[in-house]
Short mmCIF file of C-alpha atoms and ligand atoms in Angstrom, two decimals:
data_model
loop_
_atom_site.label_atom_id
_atom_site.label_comp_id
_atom_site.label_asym_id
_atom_site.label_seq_id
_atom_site.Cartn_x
_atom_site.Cartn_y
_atom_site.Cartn_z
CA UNK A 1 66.58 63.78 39.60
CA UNK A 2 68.52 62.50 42.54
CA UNK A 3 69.41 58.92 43.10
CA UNK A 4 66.33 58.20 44.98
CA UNK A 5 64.11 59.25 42.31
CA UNK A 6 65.98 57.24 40.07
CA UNK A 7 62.86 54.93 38.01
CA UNK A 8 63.49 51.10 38.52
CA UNK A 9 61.38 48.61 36.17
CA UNK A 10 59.88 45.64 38.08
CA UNK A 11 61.28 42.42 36.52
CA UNK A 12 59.03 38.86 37.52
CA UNK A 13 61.42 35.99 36.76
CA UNK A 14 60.75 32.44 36.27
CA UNK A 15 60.86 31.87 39.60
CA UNK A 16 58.88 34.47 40.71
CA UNK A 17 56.19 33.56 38.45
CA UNK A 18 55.97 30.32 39.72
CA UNK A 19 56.20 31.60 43.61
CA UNK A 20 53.50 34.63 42.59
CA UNK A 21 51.45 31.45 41.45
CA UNK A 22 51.68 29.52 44.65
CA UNK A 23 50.80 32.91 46.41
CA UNK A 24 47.45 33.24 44.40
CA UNK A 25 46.35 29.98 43.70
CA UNK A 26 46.57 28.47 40.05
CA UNK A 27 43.13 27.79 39.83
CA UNK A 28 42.27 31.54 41.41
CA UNK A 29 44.51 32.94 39.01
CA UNK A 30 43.30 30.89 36.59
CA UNK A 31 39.98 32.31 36.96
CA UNK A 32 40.77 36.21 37.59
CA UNK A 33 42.73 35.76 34.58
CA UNK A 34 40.10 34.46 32.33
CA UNK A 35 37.93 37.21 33.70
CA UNK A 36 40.77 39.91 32.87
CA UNK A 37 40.81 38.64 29.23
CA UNK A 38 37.69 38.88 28.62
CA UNK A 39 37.10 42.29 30.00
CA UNK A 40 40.00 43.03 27.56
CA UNK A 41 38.00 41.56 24.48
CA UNK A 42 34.72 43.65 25.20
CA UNK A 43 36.59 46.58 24.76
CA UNK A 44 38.17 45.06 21.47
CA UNK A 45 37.80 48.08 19.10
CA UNK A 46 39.96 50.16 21.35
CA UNK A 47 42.47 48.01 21.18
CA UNK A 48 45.79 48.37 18.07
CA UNK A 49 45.41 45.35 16.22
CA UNK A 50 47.89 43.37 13.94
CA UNK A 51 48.88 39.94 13.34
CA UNK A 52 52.25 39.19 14.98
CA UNK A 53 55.57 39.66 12.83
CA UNK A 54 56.52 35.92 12.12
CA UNK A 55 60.32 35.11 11.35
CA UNK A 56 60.08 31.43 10.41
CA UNK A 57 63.38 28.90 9.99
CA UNK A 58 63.38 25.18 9.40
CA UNK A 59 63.38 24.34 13.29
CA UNK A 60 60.17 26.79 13.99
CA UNK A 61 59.17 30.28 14.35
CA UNK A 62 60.24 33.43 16.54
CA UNK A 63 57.22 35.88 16.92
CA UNK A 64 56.55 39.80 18.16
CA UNK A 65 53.11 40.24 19.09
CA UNK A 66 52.57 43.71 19.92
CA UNK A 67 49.42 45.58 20.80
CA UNK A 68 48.12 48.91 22.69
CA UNK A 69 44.99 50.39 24.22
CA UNK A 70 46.28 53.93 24.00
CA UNK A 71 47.17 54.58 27.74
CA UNK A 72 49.17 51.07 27.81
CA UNK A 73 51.46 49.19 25.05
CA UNK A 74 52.60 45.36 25.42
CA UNK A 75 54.54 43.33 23.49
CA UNK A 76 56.08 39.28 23.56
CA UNK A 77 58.33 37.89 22.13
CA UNK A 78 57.46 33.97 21.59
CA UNK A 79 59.21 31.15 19.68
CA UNK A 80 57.98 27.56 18.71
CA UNK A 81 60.50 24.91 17.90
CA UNK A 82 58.59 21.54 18.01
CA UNK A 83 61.94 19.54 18.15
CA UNK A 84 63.15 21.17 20.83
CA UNK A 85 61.91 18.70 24.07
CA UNK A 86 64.07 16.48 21.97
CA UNK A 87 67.57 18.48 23.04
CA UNK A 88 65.62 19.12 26.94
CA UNK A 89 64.63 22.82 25.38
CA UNK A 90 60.80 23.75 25.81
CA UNK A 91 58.75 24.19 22.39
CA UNK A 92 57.42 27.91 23.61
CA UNK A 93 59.33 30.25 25.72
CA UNK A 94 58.50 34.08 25.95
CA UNK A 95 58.72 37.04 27.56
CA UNK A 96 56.73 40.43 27.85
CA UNK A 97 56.78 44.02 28.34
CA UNK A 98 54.31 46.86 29.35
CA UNK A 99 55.04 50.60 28.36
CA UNK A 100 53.42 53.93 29.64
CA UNK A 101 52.42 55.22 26.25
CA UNK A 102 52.58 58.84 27.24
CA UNK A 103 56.32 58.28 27.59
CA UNK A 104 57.14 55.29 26.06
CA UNK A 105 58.76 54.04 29.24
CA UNK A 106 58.36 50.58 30.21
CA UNK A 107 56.94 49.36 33.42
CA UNK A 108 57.08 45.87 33.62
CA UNK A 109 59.52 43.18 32.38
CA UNK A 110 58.35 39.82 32.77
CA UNK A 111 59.03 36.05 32.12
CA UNK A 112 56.13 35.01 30.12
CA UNK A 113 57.18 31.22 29.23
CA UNK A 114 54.54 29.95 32.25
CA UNK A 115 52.47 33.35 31.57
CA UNK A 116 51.85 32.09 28.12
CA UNK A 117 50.71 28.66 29.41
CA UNK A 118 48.53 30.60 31.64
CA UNK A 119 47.05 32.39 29.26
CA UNK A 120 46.27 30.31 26.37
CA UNK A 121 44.42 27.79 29.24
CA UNK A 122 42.51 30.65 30.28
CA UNK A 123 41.58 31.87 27.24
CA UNK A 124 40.46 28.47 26.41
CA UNK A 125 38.16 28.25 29.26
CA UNK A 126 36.95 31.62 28.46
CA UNK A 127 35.55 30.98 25.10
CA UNK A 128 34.58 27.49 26.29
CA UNK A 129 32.62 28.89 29.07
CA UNK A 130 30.54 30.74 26.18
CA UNK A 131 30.36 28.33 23.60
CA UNK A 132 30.22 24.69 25.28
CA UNK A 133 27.49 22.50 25.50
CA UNK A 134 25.36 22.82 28.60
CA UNK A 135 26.16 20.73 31.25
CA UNK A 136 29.95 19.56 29.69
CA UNK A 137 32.25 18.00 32.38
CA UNK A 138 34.90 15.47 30.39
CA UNK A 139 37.08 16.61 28.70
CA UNK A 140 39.45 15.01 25.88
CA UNK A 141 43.38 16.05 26.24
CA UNK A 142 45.21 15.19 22.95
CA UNK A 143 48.75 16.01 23.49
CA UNK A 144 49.97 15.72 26.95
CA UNK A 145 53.14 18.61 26.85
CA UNK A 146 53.58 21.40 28.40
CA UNK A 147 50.40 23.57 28.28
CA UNK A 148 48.41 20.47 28.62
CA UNK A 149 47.73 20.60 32.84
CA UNK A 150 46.91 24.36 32.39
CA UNK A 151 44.30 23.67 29.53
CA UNK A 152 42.94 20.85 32.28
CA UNK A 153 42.91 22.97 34.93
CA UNK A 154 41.61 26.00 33.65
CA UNK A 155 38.67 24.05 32.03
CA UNK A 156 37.55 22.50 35.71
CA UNK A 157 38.20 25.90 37.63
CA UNK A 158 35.92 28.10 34.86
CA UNK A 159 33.90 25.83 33.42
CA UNK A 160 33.18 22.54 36.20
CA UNK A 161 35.20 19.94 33.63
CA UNK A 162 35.34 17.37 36.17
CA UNK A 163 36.92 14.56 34.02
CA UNK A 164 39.97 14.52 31.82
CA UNK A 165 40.71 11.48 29.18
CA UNK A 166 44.58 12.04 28.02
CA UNK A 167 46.16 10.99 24.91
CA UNK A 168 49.58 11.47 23.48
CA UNK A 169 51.64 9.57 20.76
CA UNK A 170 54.56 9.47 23.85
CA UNK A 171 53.07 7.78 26.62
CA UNK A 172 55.72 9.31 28.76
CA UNK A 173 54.06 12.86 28.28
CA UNK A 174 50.62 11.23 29.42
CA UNK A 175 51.97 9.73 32.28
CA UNK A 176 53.53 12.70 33.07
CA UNK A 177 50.39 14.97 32.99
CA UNK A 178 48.47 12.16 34.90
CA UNK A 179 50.92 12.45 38.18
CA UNK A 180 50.76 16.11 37.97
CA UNK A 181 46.86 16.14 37.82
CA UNK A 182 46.32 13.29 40.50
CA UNK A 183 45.98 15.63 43.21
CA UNK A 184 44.19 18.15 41.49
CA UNK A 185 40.61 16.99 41.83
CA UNK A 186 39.70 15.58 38.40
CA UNK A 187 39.22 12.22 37.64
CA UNK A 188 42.21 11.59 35.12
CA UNK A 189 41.58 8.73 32.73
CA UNK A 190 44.74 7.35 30.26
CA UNK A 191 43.40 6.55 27.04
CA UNK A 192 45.47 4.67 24.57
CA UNK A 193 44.18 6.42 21.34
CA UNK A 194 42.93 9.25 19.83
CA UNK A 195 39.92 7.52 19.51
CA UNK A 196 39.48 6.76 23.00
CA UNK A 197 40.02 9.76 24.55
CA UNK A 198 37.52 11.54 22.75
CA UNK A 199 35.01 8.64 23.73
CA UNK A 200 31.82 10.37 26.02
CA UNK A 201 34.11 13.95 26.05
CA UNK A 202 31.93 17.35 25.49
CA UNK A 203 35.10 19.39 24.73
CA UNK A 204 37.92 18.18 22.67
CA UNK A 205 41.37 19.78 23.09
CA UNK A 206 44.02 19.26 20.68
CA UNK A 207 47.26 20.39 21.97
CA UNK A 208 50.02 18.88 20.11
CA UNK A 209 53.40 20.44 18.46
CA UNK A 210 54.05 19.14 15.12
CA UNK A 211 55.32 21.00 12.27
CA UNK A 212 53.14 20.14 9.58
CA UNK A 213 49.54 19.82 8.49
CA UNK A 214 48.60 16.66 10.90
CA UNK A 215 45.52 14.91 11.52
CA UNK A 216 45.02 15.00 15.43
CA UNK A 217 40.88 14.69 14.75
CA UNK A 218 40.12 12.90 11.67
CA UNK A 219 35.94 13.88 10.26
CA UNK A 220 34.87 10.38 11.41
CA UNK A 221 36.15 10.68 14.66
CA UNK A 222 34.27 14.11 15.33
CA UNK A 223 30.68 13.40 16.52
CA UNK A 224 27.53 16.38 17.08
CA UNK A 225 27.42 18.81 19.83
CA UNK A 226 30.99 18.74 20.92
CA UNK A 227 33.38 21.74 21.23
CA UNK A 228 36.72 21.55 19.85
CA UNK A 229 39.36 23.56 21.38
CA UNK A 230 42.37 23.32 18.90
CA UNK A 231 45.79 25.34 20.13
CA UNK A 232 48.29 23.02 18.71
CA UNK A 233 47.68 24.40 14.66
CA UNK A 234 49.22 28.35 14.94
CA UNK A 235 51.81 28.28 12.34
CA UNK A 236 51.80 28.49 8.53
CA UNK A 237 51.96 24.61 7.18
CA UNK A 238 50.96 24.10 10.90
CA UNK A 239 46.93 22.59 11.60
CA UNK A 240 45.39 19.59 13.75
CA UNK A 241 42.34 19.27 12.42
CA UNK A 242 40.52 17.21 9.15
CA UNK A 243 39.37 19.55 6.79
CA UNK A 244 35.98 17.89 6.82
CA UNK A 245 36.05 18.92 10.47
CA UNK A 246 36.11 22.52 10.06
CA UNK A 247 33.70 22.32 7.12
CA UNK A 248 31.03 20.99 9.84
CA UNK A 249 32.07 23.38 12.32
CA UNK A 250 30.93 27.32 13.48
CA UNK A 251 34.09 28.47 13.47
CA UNK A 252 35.41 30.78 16.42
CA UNK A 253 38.45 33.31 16.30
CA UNK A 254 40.89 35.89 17.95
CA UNK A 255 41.84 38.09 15.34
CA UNK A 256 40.79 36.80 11.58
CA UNK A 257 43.29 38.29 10.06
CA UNK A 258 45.96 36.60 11.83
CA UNK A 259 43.95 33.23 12.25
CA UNK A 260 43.76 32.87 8.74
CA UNK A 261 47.61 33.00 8.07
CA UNK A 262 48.39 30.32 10.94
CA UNK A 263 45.25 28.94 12.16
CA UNK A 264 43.20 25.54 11.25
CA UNK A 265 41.37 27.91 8.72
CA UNK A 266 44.64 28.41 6.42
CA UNK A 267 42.98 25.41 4.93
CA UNK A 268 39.72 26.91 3.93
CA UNK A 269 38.89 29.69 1.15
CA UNK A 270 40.19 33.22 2.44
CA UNK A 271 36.67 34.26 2.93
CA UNK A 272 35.06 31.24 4.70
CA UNK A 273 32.65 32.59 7.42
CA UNK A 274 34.39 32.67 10.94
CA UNK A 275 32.68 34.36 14.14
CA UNK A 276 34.99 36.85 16.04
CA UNK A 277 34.96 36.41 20.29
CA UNK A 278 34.88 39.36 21.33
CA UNK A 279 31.30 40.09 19.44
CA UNK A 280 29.87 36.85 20.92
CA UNK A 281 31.26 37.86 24.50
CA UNK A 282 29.67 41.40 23.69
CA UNK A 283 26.35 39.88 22.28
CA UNK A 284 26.66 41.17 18.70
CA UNK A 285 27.31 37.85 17.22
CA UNK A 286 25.84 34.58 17.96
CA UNK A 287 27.83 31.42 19.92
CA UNK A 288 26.57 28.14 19.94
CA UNK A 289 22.75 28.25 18.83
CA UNK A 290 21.91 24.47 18.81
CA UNK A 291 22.54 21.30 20.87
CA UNK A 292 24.12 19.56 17.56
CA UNK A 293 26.24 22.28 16.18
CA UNK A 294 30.16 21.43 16.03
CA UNK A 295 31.82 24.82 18.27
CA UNK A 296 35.56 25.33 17.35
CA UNK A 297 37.36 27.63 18.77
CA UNK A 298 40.91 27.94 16.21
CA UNK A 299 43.25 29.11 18.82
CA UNK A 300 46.02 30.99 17.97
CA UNK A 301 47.03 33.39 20.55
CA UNK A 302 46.28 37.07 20.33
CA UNK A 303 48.38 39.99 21.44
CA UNK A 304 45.82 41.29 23.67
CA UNK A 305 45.56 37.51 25.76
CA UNK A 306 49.35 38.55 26.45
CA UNK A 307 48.75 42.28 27.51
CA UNK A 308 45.61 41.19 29.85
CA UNK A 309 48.00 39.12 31.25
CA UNK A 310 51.10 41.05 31.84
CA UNK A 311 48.45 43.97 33.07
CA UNK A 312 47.20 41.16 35.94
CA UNK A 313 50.67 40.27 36.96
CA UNK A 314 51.61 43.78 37.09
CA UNK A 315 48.55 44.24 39.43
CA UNK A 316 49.39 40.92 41.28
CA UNK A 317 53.02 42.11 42.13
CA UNK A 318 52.47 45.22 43.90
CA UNK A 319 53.12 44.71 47.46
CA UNK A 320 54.74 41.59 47.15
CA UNK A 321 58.11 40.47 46.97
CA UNK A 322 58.07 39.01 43.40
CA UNK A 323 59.59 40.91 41.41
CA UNK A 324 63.27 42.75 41.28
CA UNK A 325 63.42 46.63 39.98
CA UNK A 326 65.99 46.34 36.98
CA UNK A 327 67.84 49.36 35.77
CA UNK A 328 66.67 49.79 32.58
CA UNK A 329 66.33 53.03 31.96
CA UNK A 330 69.15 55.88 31.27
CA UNK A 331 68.18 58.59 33.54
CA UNK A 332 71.10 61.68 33.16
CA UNK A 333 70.55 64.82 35.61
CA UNK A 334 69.54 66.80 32.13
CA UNK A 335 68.03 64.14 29.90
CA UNK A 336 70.16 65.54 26.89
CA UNK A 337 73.68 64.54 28.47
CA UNK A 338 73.63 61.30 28.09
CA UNK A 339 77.38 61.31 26.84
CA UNK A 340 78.22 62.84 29.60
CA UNK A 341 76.19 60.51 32.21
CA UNK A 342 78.32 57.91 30.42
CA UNK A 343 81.74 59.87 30.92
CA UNK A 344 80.97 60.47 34.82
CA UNK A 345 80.66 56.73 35.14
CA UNK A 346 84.56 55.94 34.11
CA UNK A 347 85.65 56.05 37.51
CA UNK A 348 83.34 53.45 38.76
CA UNK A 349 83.87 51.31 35.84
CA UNK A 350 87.68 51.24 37.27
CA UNK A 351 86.82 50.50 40.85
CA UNK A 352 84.37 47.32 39.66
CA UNK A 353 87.30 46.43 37.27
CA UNK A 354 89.96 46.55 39.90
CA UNK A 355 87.62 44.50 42.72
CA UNK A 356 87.48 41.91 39.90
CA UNK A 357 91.65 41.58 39.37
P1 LIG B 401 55.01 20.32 23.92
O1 LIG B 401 56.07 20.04 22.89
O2 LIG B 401 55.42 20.46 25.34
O3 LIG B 401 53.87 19.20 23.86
C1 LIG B 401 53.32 18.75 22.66
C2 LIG B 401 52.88 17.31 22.84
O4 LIG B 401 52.21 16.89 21.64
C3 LIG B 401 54.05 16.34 23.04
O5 LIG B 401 53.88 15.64 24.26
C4 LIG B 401 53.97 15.39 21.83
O6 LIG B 401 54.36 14.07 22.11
C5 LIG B 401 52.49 15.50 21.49
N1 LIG B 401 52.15 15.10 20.12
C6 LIG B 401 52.79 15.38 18.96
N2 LIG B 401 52.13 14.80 17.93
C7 LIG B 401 51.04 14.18 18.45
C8 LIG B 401 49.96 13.43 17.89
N3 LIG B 401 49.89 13.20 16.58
N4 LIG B 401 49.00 12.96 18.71
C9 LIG B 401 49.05 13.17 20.05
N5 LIG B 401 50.07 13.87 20.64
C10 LIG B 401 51.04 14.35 19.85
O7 LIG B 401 54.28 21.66 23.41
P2 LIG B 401 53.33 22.63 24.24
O8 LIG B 401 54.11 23.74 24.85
O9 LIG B 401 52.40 21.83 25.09
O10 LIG B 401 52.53 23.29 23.02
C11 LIG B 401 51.64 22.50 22.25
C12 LIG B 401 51.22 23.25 21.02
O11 LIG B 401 50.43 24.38 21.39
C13 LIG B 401 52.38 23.81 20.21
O12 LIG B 401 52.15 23.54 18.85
C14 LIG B 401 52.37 25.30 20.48
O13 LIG B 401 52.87 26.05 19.41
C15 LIG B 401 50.89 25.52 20.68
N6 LIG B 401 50.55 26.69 21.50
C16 LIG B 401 49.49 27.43 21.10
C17 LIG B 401 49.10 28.52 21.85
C18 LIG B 401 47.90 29.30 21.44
O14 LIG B 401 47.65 30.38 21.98
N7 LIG B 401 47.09 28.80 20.54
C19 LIG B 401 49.83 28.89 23.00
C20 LIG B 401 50.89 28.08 23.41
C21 LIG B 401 51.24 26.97 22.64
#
C-alpha cells in the first residue's frame, strides 16, 4: 500500500455537527432523519438486537449500545449523570462508530452528544406521527434541558405541533428553551406547573433527569385521548410516570427487552402487554385504535435510532467539508509486520521530539 492509499476514517466533531446542521437545516434534518429511522425499524428482524451493557455508579450510568445489520455495525457510547448541569457538565454526552463488517474496519467516528438529541426528538416524532391523535398541534414540554428544543422542534417539523406549553421545576431552563424557540415558529407558552402545561395539550412530553422513581404525570393529571411521550425514565430506579398512568395506557416500545429493565414499565409485572414500533410502522400490530385511548410511547433509546443516525451523517458528510480523516488504522506494507511498522517509525519519533526541545 503506498502512502496515498493509506485508509483515513472521517471524524465529525462537535463543531462540525453543529455546522453540518446549519448546512441542512434542523428541521430538514429533522425530518430525513425521522424518515431514516423508521426505514431502519421496518427492516427490524434483520437487525442484531441486545439491550445496551449498563455500568451504573452513584452519580449515573455509562452505556454501550451496539447493534448490526450484517453489512454495517454501530456502536455509542452514552453516559447519564443527572447532577452534572450542576458542575456546568451536560447530563448525556456520546459518541459513535460505524464498521464495515466484512473487515471490521471502521468508517466513521463521530460526536454523537447533539446526534443523540437529534435522534431521540426524531424518534419521538416518528412514533408520534403514528400514534397521535388526529389533528394534535400543542404540545406539553415538561422539563426544559437539553433535548427539550429538539423534542419541540421535531414534533412541529413531522407532525404540524404548532404550540408548545413549557414547564420545568428551574424556571431558568424554561426561560431558556423559550428564547431559543422564539424564532422558531411555534407559539411558546410558559406555564408555571405541571398542571398547566398539560392544560388543552394532545401530546405530553416528559423530559426530565432525575435519578429516582419521580412523579412528572400524576393519574389525575392524565386525561383521555392524549399521547404521552416519556424520555426522561431510561434507567433502573429511573421512571416519570404514575403507575396508574401506565395501567390506563397502550403501551409503545423500542426493544422490550431492554424497556423493561430501564423503562416506565420496570414498574409493571414482567409480562404486562406492550406493543413493539416497528410492527405498528410495518402494519402487523395495531397503534392507536380509538379517540379515548391513552398512547405512550416509553422511550428509551435503541441501538438502531443511533446507527440510522450515524448511517445519515455518514451520507450527509460526503462532499462536504465536515469532517477530518483521523488515522486510526495501523496499515504496515505486509499487514503481519506490525512490529516492524513500529520500529521504522523511531526516526521520526526523534525528529518530532527534537522540534519540540
Ligand atoms: P437536562 O439535565 O439537560 O434537563 C433535564 C431538565 O429536567 C432540567 O432542566 C431539570 O430542571 C428538569 N427537571 C428535573 N426534575 C423535574 C421535575 N420534577 N419537573 C420538571 N422538570 C424537572 O437533561 P436532558 O439532556 O434534557 O435529558 C433529559 C432526560 O432525557 C434525561 O433523563 C436523559 O437520560 C433522558 N434521555 C433519554 C433519551 C431517550 O432516548 N429516551 C435520550 C436522551 C436523553
Amino acid at each position: 500500500m503506498t502512502p496515498s492509499d493509506k485508509a483515513y476514517v472521517p471524524f465529525v466533531s462537535v463543531d462540525h455537527m453543529m455546522q453540518l446542521i446549519h448546512h441542512i437545516g434542523l428541521e430538514k434534518m429533522l425530518c430525513e432523519l425521522t424518515d431514516a429511522i423508521e426505514a431502519d425499524f421496518l427492516r427490524w428482524p434483520e437487525f442484531d438486537k441486545t439491550p445496551r451493557v449498563a455500568s451504573h455508579s452513584e452519580t449515573g450510568v455509562i452505556e454501550l449500545m451496539p447493534t448490526s445489520d450484517g453489512e454495517v455495525y454501530g456502536f455509542k457510547y452514552v453516559n447519564g449523570h443527572p447532577s452534572n448541569t450542576r458542575t456546568g457538565h451536560q447530563t448525556v454526552t456520546a459518541f459513535g462508530l460505524l464498521a464495515d463488517v466484512a473487515t471490521g474496519y471502521p468508517v466513521l467516528l463521530s460526536e454523537m452528544t447533539i446526534l443523540t438529541a437529534l435522534r431521540t426528538a426524531a424518534t419521538s416524532a416518528m412514533v408520534a406521527r403514528a400514534l397521535a391523535p388526529k389533528g394534535a398541534h400543542v404540545m406539553a414540554m415538561i422539563g426544559n434541558g437539553a433535548q427539550s428544543e429538539f423534542q419541540s422542534l421535531a414534533m412541529k417539523a413531522v407532525c404540524g405541533i404548532d404550540t408548545v406549553r413549557l414547564f420545568d421545576t428551574d424556571s431558568a431552563a424554561t426561560a431558556k428553551c423559550a428564547a431559543n424557540l422564539a424564532k422558531t415558529g411555534l407559539n411558546v407558552v410558559i406555564c408555571k406547573s405541571p398542571e398547566a402545561a398539560i392544560e388543552g395539550a394532545h401530546i405530553l412530553t416528559t423530559c426530565t433527569a432525575d435519578k429516582q422513581y419521580a412523579t412528572i404525570l400524576s393519574d389525575n393529571m392524565v386525561g383521555s385521548g392524549v399521547h404521552i411521550n416519556a424520555i426522561g425514565g431510561d434507567c433502573p430506579g429511573k421512571t416519570e410516570l404514575a403507575k396508574g398512568i401506565l395501567e390506563r395506557s397502550t403501551i409503545f416500545v423500542e426493544y422490550p427487552e431492554q424497556t423493561r429493565i430501564e423503562g416506565e414499565i420496570q414498574q409493571l409485572a414482567s409480562d404486562h402487554p406492550v406493543t413493539e414500533l416497528w410492527q405498528v410502522l410495518n402494519g402487523t400490530a395495531k397503534g392507536r385504535t380509538s379517540e379515548q385511548q391513552i398512547t405512550l410511547f416509553d422511550s428509551v433509546g435503541f441501538a438502531i435510532e443511533d446507527f440510522s443516525a450515524l448511517r445519515y451523517i455518514k451520507n450527509a458528510i460526503e462532499g462536504t467539508g465536515f469532517s477530518i480523516q483521523l488515522d486510526m488504522l495501523a496499515d504496515p506494507d505486509d499487514p503481519r509486520d506490525l512490529f516492524g511498522m513500529v520500529q521504522r517509525s523511531a526516526g521520526r519519533a526523534r525528529i518530532i521530539q527534537s522540534m519540540l526541545f
